[in-house]
Amino acid sequence: MKILRSFKLKIALGLVLFTSLILLGYSALFLSTTQRIGLERMNRELVAMGEPQVNRFHPADHWNRLDESLRSLREDSNKGGYEFRVCTPAGAPIYASRHWPTNVTEKTLGFPYPVHTPFEPPPDERPFYRDTRLPPGDRPRPRPRPDAPPFSREGGPPDEPRPLHHFTPRFMTITDGHQSWRMMITGNSRISFALAMDLADFQSELRSVQTLFTLTIPIALFLLATGGWLLAGQALRPIRKLTRVARQISAKDLHQRVPDSKADPEFEELINILNGMLDRLEASFQQATRFSADAAHELNTPLTILQGQIEQAIQNAPTEADQRVYAELLEEVQRLKNIVRKLLMIAKADTGQLKLNLERIDLSREIEDLLHDADVLAPGLKIERQLSPRIVVMADPDLLKQVLQNLLSNAIKYNRPEGVIQISLSHENGEARIRVGNTTPPGITIDDTLLFTRFYRGDSSRSRQIEGVGLGLSLSREIVHAHHGSLVLTESKEGWIAFTLTLPSLISQVTRNSSPTVGLELRDIRRLDTG
């Protein structure tokens, strides 16, 4: 589902959608234009073949000879041919070609033809009209045409030929269910003439063009989608670069900046804003860290002096009651010193200045010793252990012991009476894996998102009954990170909680050598502690 929310996918789909609309519009326009041009071409052919049939007089057998000519033309070209139909101006049939469509009648063609729309005669033919406004002797006599037959009025002597003009042609497309025809209807004062052209070839060409578009448009859209995806990826490269740099920024590495030497102009302002924000963040973090370290350091000296004076006061106390008061004061001062020490260590960890004195530590033996102490401190709890032997790590012994004590102490403090503690130690994929789980009191609430937050305590109602200030887990995780390990909450449910600690181990080094290696140099330690 994440890919569906991808901005890169949205760009590619938007490009495909926009382009597909353009392609579909272009295809519809192209097909429409092709059809229109084809029909206009056929109209011109029909006019070229039909006009000679209506603009002159023809003998009686002309229509038979025209039918034979059109039939031979169809047979020679092996294409759809021409058919025609001739009627009187009143619509009475005169002649119809052999293959004239039977469902096309005079009524379908609109016969009788509207004779009130003749063509205007050309200027050189106007003498054919008699001008009644002139005297009979001044009227110009028309020049007879060679092919015009004589005309007689009621058996009288031949008179000059009457001019013959054809009417404006009309065009229509008619389909009989199996075959389509393009028809031209025209006529003159003597006949109405309809000429039809078979549209089979034209429709076949049009279907070929439609098939070509149907096949090429999906391919074009696929290529556009691929190109849009690649172009979107290219356009988003600066964003990925910003993401990569931002991922590398941490509290210990705030000096990272986004390079802007080859940035696009559209991203220069964003990069400058991010770099300025990082400058302010680094300055604020360094100031806060320096304040924490300085405060912890400055508080440590007066607390040490106060602890010495209280210890001296206990020795010089006149009564036993005074000694108890001084003892309580001494306990609170030691608690403050412990808090200050933890704050100082966290401040050093934040700035990457936590120094480690790495040594080879038998983790199996170290955990076993801590469990013996836990048996004494919590005799009412059931401790279940599963420890693999001879698992060795490179770690700071004091800091690692503090982490293990903190996890075990939390398992004891935040447990129910007669509860259970489970601790296991194993070796997996070159890492030492410690899992510490325990039952929890009923009603205790734990926020998984705040568990490693500094000064967070799981149950505020019990905070005064259980010692601690909520720095143990936060400090433990910083110590583990300094050892290139991890400390995570792996299980949290009603009545049960579990943590998993992983550290790079040296178990392979122990099993290869019969005697453990001593005196490792720092470069050897750095190589080994990566697993």
Short mmCIF file of C-alpha atoms in Angstrom, two decimals, residues 46 49-51 53-54 62-63 66 70 83-87 109 111 113 184-188 191-196:
data_model
loop_
_atom_site.label_atom_id
_atom_site.label_comp_id
_atom_site.label_asym_id
_atom_site.label_seq_id
_atom_site.Cartn_x
_atom_site.Cartn_y
_atom_site.Cartn_z
CA LEU A 46 -19.82 10.95 -57.45
CA MET A 49 -19.52 10.73 -62.60
CA GLY A 50 -23.05 12.02 -62.02
CA GLU A 51 -23.01 15.52 -63.44
CA GLN A 53 -25.65 12.29 -66.71
CA VAL A 54 -27.92 15.25 -65.92
CA HIS A 62 -27.87 5.38 -72.58
CA TRP A 63 -28.78 3.95 -69.18
CA LEU A 66 -23.98 3.18 -68.39
CA LEU A 70 -20.12 0.58 -64.26
CA GLU A 83 -25.13 1.68 -58.79
CA PHE A 84 -27.64 4.23 -60.04
CA ARG A 85 -31.36 4.86 -60.31
CA VAL A 86 -33.22 7.18 -62.69
CA CYS A 87 -36.72 8.55 -62.12
CA LEU A 109 -34.06 9.29 -51.85
CA PHE A 111 -38.01 12.05 -54.88
CA TYR A 113 -36.51 16.17 -56.39
CA MET A 184 -25.58 11.51 -54.52
CA ILE A 185 -29.03 12.69 -55.56
CA THR A 186 -29.32 15.27 -58.31
CA GLY A 187 -31.45 15.92 -61.39
CA ASN A 188 -32.68 18.33 -64.00
CA ILE A 191 -35.06 13.36 -64.71
CA SER A 192 -34.05 12.70 -61.10
CA PHE A 193 -30.78 10.80 -60.84
CA ALA A 194 -29.27 8.91 -57.84
CA LEU A 195 -25.73 7.49 -57.94
CA ALA A 196 -24.51 5.18 -55.16
#
